[in-house]
């Protein structure tokens, strides 16, 4: 099946925040474009089809989670180092 240029891929987006005791909030949002099918195209007709499509979804979710963890940690450390320089 050939994809149309206007076909958009699904996007997994995570937002996380750290609220410090002083009320300051460090927040980060990351997103990852996925290769998994849309809800309408998810293959529920066979076990192998379901497992294949779910695997594509899970890989995107895990990639996005890892990306968020790294970026939120860097934001926290950056904010911490800026406070110590003042």
CSV table of N, CA, C and O in Angstrom, one decimal:
chain,number,residue,atom,x,y,z
A,1,UNK,N,0.8,-1.2,0.0
A,1,UNK,CA,0.0,0.0,0.0
A,1,UNK,C,0.9,1.2,0.0
A,1,UNK,O,1.7,1.4,0.9
A,2,UNK,N,0.7,2.1,-1.0
A,2,UNK,CA,1.5,3.3,-1.1
A,2,UNK,C,0.9,4.4,-0.2
A,2,UNK,O,-0.3,4.6,-0.2
A,3,UNK,N,1.8,5.1,0.5
A,3,UNK,CA,1.3,6.2,1.3
A,3,UNK,C,1.1,7.5,0.6
A,3,UNK,O,1.9,7.8,-0.3
A,4,UNK,N,0.1,8.2,0.9
A,4,UNK,CA,-0.1,9.5,0.3
A,4,UNK,C,0.7,10.5,1.0
A,4,UNK,O,0.9,10.4,2.2
A,5,UNK,N,1.3,11.5,0.3
A,5,UNK,CA,2.1,12.5,1.0
A,5,UNK,C,1.5,13.3,2.1
A,5,UNK,O,2.1,13.8,3.0
A,6,UNK,N,0.1,13.4,2.1
A,6,UNK,CA,-0.6,14.1,3.2
A,6,UNK,C,-0.8,13.2,4.4
A,6,UNK,O,-1.3,13.7,5.4
A,7,UNK,N,-0.5,11.9,4.3
A,7,UNK,CA,-0.8,11.0,5.4
A,7,UNK,C,0.1,11.4,6.5
A,7,UNK,O,1.3,11.5,6.4
A,8,UNK,N,-0.4,11.6,7.7
A,8,UNK,CA,0.3,11.9,8.9
A,8,UNK,C,0.5,10.7,9.7
A,8,UNK,O,-0.3,9.8,9.8
A,9,UNK,N,1.7,10.7,10.3
A,9,UNK,CA,2.0,9.6,11.2
A,9,UNK,C,1.5,9.9,12.6
A,9,UNK,O,1.4,11.1,13.0
A,10,UNK,N,1.1,8.9,13.4
A,10,UNK,CA,0.7,9.2,14.8
A,10,UNK,C,1.9,9.7,15.6
A,10,UNK,O,3.1,9.4,15.3
A,11,UNK,N,1.7,10.5,16.6
A,11,UNK,CA,2.7,11.1,17.5
A,11,UNK,C,2.4,10.8,18.9
A,11,UNK,O,1.3,10.9,19.4
A,12,UNK,N,3.4,10.3,19.6
A,12,UNK,CA,3.3,10.0,21.1
A,12,UNK,C,4.0,11.2,21.7
A,12,UNK,O,5.1,11.6,21.4
A,13,UNK,N,3.3,11.8,22.6
A,13,UNK,CA,3.8,13.0,23.3
A,13,UNK,C,3.6,12.8,24.8
A,13,UNK,O,2.6,12.4,25.3
A,14,UNK,N,4.7,13.1,25.5
A,14,UNK,CA,4.8,13.0,27.0
A,14,UNK,C,5.1,14.4,27.6
A,14,UNK,O,6.0,15.0,27.0
A,15,UNK,N,4.5,14.7,28.7
A,15,UNK,CA,4.9,15.9,29.4
A,15,UNK,C,5.1,15.5,30.9
A,15,UNK,O,4.3,14.7,31.4
A,16,UNK,N,6.2,16.0,31.5
A,16,UNK,CA,6.4,15.7,32.9
A,16,UNK,C,6.9,17.0,33.5
A,16,UNK,O,7.5,17.8,32.9
A,17,UNK,N,6.7,17.1,34.8
A,17,UNK,CA,7.2,18.2,35.5
A,17,UNK,C,7.7,17.8,36.9
A,17,UNK,O,7.2,16.8,37.5
A,18,UNK,N,8.6,18.6,37.4
A,18,UNK,CA,9.1,18.5,38.7
A,18,UNK,C,8.7,19.8,39.4
A,18,UNK,O,9.1,20.9,39.0
A,19,UNK,N,8.0,19.6,40.6
A,19,UNK,CA,7.7,20.8,41.4
A,19,UNK,C,8.6,20.8,42.6
A,19,UNK,O,8.6,19.9,43.4
A,20,UNK,N,9.4,21.9,42.7
A,20,UNK,CA,10.3,22.0,43.8
A,20,UNK,C,9.6,22.5,45.0
A,20,UNK,O,8.6,23.1,44.9
A,21,UNK,N,10.2,22.3,46.2
A,21,UNK,CA,9.6,22.8,47.5
A,21,UNK,C,9.3,24.3,47.5
A,21,UNK,O,8.3,24.7,48.1
A,22,UNK,N,10.1,25.1,46.7
A,22,UNK,CA,9.8,26.5,46.7
A,22,UNK,C,8.7,26.9,45.7
A,22,UNK,O,8.4,28.0,45.5
A,23,UNK,N,8.1,25.9,45.0
A,23,UNK,CA,7.0,26.1,44.1
A,23,UNK,C,7.5,26.2,42.6
A,23,UNK,O,6.6,26.2,41.7
A,24,UNK,N,8.8,26.3,42.4
A,24,UNK,CA,9.3,26.4,41.0
A,24,UNK,C,9.0,25.1,40.3
A,24,UNK,O,9.1,24.0,40.9
A,25,UNK,N,8.6,25.2,39.1
A,25,UNK,CA,8.3,24.0,38.3
A,25,UNK,C,9.2,23.9,37.1
A,25,UNK,O,9.5,24.9,36.4
A,26,UNK,N,9.8,22.7,36.9
A,26,UNK,CA,10.6,22.4,35.8
A,26,UNK,C,9.8,21.4,35.0
A,26,UNK,O,9.4,20.4,35.5
A,27,UNK,N,9.4,21.8,33.7
A,27,UNK,CA,8.5,21.0,32.9
A,27,UNK,C,9.2,20.8,31.5
A,27,UNK,O,9.8,21.7,31.0
A,28,UNK,N,8.9,19.6,31.0
A,28,UNK,CA,9.5,19.3,29.7
A,28,UNK,C,8.4,18.4,29.0
A,28,UNK,O,7.8,17.6,29.5
A,29,UNK,N,8.3,18.7,27.7
A,29,UNK,CA,7.5,17.9,26.8
A,29,UNK,C,8.3,17.4,25.6
A,29,UNK,O,9.1,18.2,25.1
A,30,UNK,N,8.2,16.2,25.3
A,30,UNK,CA,8.8,15.6,24.2
A,30,UNK,C,7.8,14.8,23.4
A,30,UNK,O,6.8,14.3,23.9
A,31,UNK,N,8.1,14.6,22.1
A,31,UNK,CA,7.2,13.8,21.2
A,31,UNK,C,8.1,13.0,20.2
A,31,UNK,O,9.2,13.4,19.9
A,32,UNK,N,7.5,11.9,19.8
A,32,UNK,CA,8.1,11.1,18.8
A,32,UNK,C,7.1,10.7,17.8
A,32,UNK,O,6.0,10.2,18.2
A,33,UNK,N,7.4,10.8,16.5
A,33,UNK,CA,6.6,10.4,15.5
A,33,UNK,C,6.7,8.8,15.4
A,33,UNK,O,7.7,8.3,15.4
A,34,UNK,N,5.5,8.2,15.3
A,34,UNK,CA,5.5,6.7,15.4
A,34,UNK,C,5.3,6.1,14.0
A,34,UNK,O,4.8,6.8,13.1
A,35,UNK,N,5.6,4.8,13.9
A,35,UNK,CA,5.4,4.1,12.7
A,35,UNK,C,4.2,3.1,12.9
A,35,UNK,O,4.0,2.2,12.0
A,36,UNK,N,3.5,3.2,14.0
A,36,UNK,CA,2.4,2.3,14.2
A,36,UNK,C,1.2,2.8,13.5
A,36,UNK,O,1.0,4.0,13.2
A,37,UNK,N,0.3,1.9,13.2
A,37,UNK,CA,-0.9,2.3,12.4
A,37,UNK,C,-1.9,3.0,13.3
A,37,UNK,O,-1.9,2.9,14.5
A,38,UNK,N,-2.8,3.7,12.6
A,38,UNK,CA,-3.9,4.4,13.3
A,38,UNK,C,-4.8,3.4,13.9
A,38,UNK,O,-4.8,2.2,13.6
A,39,UNK,N,-5.7,3.9,14.7
A,39,UNK,CA,-6.7,3.0,15.4
A,39,UNK,C,-7.5,2.2,14.3
A,39,UNK,O,-7.8,1.1,14.5
A,40,UNK,N,-7.9,2.9,13.3
A,40,UNK,CA,-8.7,2.3,12.2
A,40,UNK,C,-7.9,1.2,11.5
A,40,UNK,O,-8.5,0.3,11.0
A,41,UNK,N,-6.6,1.3,11.4
A,41,UNK,CA,-5.8,0.4,10.7
A,41,UNK,C,-5.1,-0.7,11.5
A,41,UNK,O,-4.4,-1.5,11.0
A,42,UNK,N,-5.3,-0.6,12.8
A,42,UNK,CA,-4.6,-1.6,13.7
A,42,UNK,C,-5.1,-3.0,13.3
A,42,UNK,O,-6.3,-3.2,13.2
A,43,UNK,N,-4.2,-3.9,13.1
A,43,UNK,CA,-4.6,-5.2,12.7
A,43,UNK,C,-5.0,-6.1,13.8
A,43,UNK,O,-4.2,-6.7,14.6
A,44,UNK,N,-6.3,-6.3,13.9
A,44,UNK,CA,-6.9,-7.2,15.0
A,44,UNK,C,-7.3,-8.5,14.4
A,44,UNK,O,-7.9,-9.3,15.1
A,45,UNK,N,-7.1,-8.7,13.1
A,45,UNK,CA,-7.6,-9.9,12.4
A,45,UNK,C,-6.8,-11.2,12.8
A,45,UNK,O,-7.4,-12.3,12.7
A,46,UNK,N,-5.5,-11.0,13.1
A,46,UNK,CA,-4.7,-12.2,13.5
A,46,UNK,C,-3.9,-11.9,14.7
A,46,UNK,O,-3.6,-10.7,15.0
A,47,UNK,N,-3.4,-12.9,15.4
A,47,UNK,CA,-2.6,-12.7,16.5
A,47,UNK,C,-1.3,-12.1,16.1
A,47,UNK,O,-0.8,-11.1,16.7
A,48,UNK,N,-0.7,-12.6,15.0
A,48,UNK,CA,0.6,-12.0,14.5
A,48,UNK,C,0.4,-10.5,14.1
A,48,UNK,O,1.3,-9.7,14.4
A,49,UNK,N,-0.7,-10.2,13.5
A,49,UNK,CA,-0.9,-8.8,13.1
A,49,UNK,C,-1.0,-7.9,14.3
A,49,UNK,O,-0.5,-6.8,14.3
A,50,UNK,N,-1.8,-8.4,15.3
A,50,UNK,CA,-1.9,-7.6,16.5
A,50,UNK,C,-0.6,-7.4,17.2
A,50,UNK,O,-0.2,-6.3,17.6
A,51,UNK,N,0.2,-8.5,17.3
A,51,UNK,CA,1.5,-8.4,18.0
A,51,UNK,C,2.4,-7.5,17.2
A,51,UNK,O,3.2,-6.7,17.9
A,52,UNK,N,2.4,-7.5,15.9
A,52,UNK,CA,3.3,-6.7,15.1
A,52,UNK,C,3.0,-5.2,15.3
A,52,UNK,O,3.8,-4.4,15.6
A,53,UNK,N,1.7,-4.9,15.2
A,53,UNK,CA,1.3,-3.5,15.3
A,53,UNK,C,1.5,-3.0,16.8
A,53,UNK,O,1.9,-1.8,17.0
A,54,UNK,N,1.2,-3.8,17.8
A,54,UNK,CA,1.4,-3.4,19.2
A,54,UNK,C,2.9,-3.2,19.4
A,54,UNK,O,3.3,-2.3,20.1
A,55,UNK,N,3.7,-4.0,18.8
A,55,UNK,CA,5.2,-3.8,19.0
A,55,UNK,C,5.6,-2.5,18.5
A,55,UNK,O,6.5,-1.8,19.1
A,56,UNK,N,5.1,-2.1,17.3
A,56,UNK,CA,5.4,-0.8,16.8
A,56,UNK,C,5.0,0.4,17.7
A,56,UNK,O,5.7,1.3,17.9
A,57,UNK,N,3.8,0.2,18.3
A,57,UNK,CA,3.3,1.2,19.2
A,57,UNK,C,4.2,1.3,20.5
A,57,UNK,O,4.6,2.3,20.9
A,58,UNK,N,4.5,0.1,21.0
A,58,UNK,CA,5.3,0.0,22.2
A,58,UNK,C,6.7,0.6,22.1
A,58,UNK,O,7.2,1.3,22.9
A,59,UNK,N,7.3,0.3,20.9
A,59,UNK,CA,8.6,0.9,20.7
A,59,UNK,C,8.6,2.4,20.7
A,59,UNK,O,9.5,3.0,21.2
A,60,UNK,N,7.6,3.0,20.1
A,60,UNK,CA,7.5,4.5,20.1
A,60,UNK,C,7.3,5.0,21.5
A,60,UNK,O,7.8,6.0,21.8
A,61,UNK,N,6.4,4.3,22.2
A,61,UNK,CA,6.1,4.8,23.6
A,61,UNK,C,7.4,4.7,24.4
A,61,UNK,O,7.7,5.7,25.2
A,62,UNK,N,8.1,3.6,24.3
A,62,UNK,CA,9.4,3.5,25.1
A,62,UNK,C,10.4,4.5,24.7
A,62,UNK,O,11.1,5.1,25.5
A,63,UNK,N,10.5,4.7,23.4
A,63,UNK,CA,11.5,5.7,22.9
A,63,UNK,C,11.2,7.1,23.4
A,63,UNK,O,12.1,7.8,23.9
A,64,UNK,N,9.9,7.4,23.4
A,64,UNK,CA,9.5,8.7,23.9
A,64,UNK,C,9.7,8.9,25.4
A,64,UNK,O,10.2,9.9,25.9
A,65,UNK,N,9.5,7.8,26.2
A,65,UNK,CA,9.7,7.8,27.6
A,65,UNK,C,11.2,8.0,27.9
A,65,UNK,O,11.5,8.8,28.8
A,66,UNK,N,12.0,7.3,27.2
A,66,UNK,CA,13.5,7.4,27.5
A,66,UNK,C,13.9,8.9,27.1
A,66,UNK,O,14.7,9.5,27.9
A,67,UNK,N,13.4,9.4,26.0
A,67,UNK,CA,13.8,10.8,25.6
A,67,UNK,C,13.3,11.8,26.7
A,67,UNK,O,14.1,12.7,27.1
A,68,UNK,N,12.1,11.6,27.2
A,68,UNK,CA,11.6,12.5,28.2
A,68,UNK,C,12.5,12.4,29.5
A,68,UNK,O,12.8,13.4,30.1
A,69,UNK,N,12.8,11.2,29.9
A,69,UNK,CA,13.6,11.0,31.2
A,69,UNK,C,14.9,11.8,31.0
A,69,UNK,O,15.3,12.4,32.0
A,70,UNK,N,15.6,11.6,29.9
A,70,UNK,CA,16.9,12.2,29.7
A,70,UNK,C,16.7,13.8,29.7
A,70,UNK,O,17.5,14.5,30.3
A,71,UNK,N,15.8,14.3,28.9
A,71,UNK,CA,15.6,15.7,28.8
A,71,UNK,C,15.2,16.4,30.1
A,71,UNK,O,15.6,17.5,30.5
A,72,UNK,N,14.3,15.7,30.8
A,72,UNK,CA,13.8,16.3,32.1
A,72,UNK,C,15.0,16.3,33.1
A,72,UNK,O,15.1,17.3,33.8
A,73,UNK,N,15.8,15.3,33.1
A,73,UNK,CA,16.9,15.2,34.0
A,73,UNK,C,17.9,16.4,33.7
A,73,UNK,O,18.4,17.0,34.6
A,74,UNK,N,18.2,16.6,32.4
A,74,UNK,CA,19.1,17.7,32.0
A,74,UNK,C,18.5,19.0,32.4
A,74,UNK,O,19.2,19.9,32.9
A,75,UNK,N,17.2,19.2,32.2
A,75,UNK,CA,16.6,20.5,32.6
A,75,UNK,C,16.8,20.7,34.1
A,75,UNK,O,17.1,21.8,34.5
A,76,UNK,N,16.6,19.7,34.9
A,76,UNK,CA,16.7,19.8,36.3
A,76,UNK,C,18.2,20.1,36.7
A,76,UNK,O,18.4,21.0,37.5
A,77,UNK,N,19.1,19.4,36.1
A,77,UNK,CA,20.5,19.7,36.4
A,77,UNK,C,20.9,21.1,35.9
A,77,UNK,O,21.7,21.8,36.6
A,78,UNK,N,20.4,21.5,34.8
A,78,UNK,CA,20.7,22.9,34.3
A,78,UNK,C,20.2,23.9,35.3
A,78,UNK,O,20.9,24.9,35.6
A,79,UNK,N,18.9,23.7,35.8
A,79,UNK,CA,18.4,24.7,36.7
A,79,UNK,C,19.1,24.7,38.0
A,79,UNK,O,19.4,25.7,38.6
A,80,UNK,N,19.6,23.5,38.4
A,80,UNK,CA,20.4,23.4,39.7
A,80,UNK,C,21.7,24.1,39.5
A,80,UNK,O,22.1,24.9,40.4
A,81,UNK,N,22.4,23.9,38.4
A,81,UNK,CA,23.7,24.6,38.2
A,81,UNK,C,23.6,26.1,38.1
A,81,UNK,O,24.4,26.8,38.6
A,82,UNK,N,22.5,26.6,37.5
A,82,UNK,CA,22.2,28.0,37.4
A,82,UNK,C,22.0,28.7,38.8
A,82,UNK,O,22.5,29.7,39.1
A,83,UNK,N,21.3,28.0,39.7
A,83,UNK,CA,21.1,28.4,41.0
A,83,UNK,C,22.4,28.5,41.8
A,83,UNK,O,22.6,29.4,42.6
A,84,UNK,N,23.3,27.5,41.6
A,84,UNK,CA,24.5,27.5,42.4
A,84,UNK,C,25.5,28.6,41.9
A,84,UNK,O,26.3,29.0,42.6
A,85,UNK,N,25.4,29.0,40.7
A,85,UNK,CA,26.2,30.1,40.1
A,85,UNK,C,25.8,31.5,40.6
A,85,UNK,O,26.6,32.4,40.6
A,86,UNK,N,24.6,31.6,41.1
A,86,UNK,CA,24.2,32.9,41.5
A,86,UNK,C,24.7,33.3,42.8
A,86,UNK,O,25.1,32.6,43.6
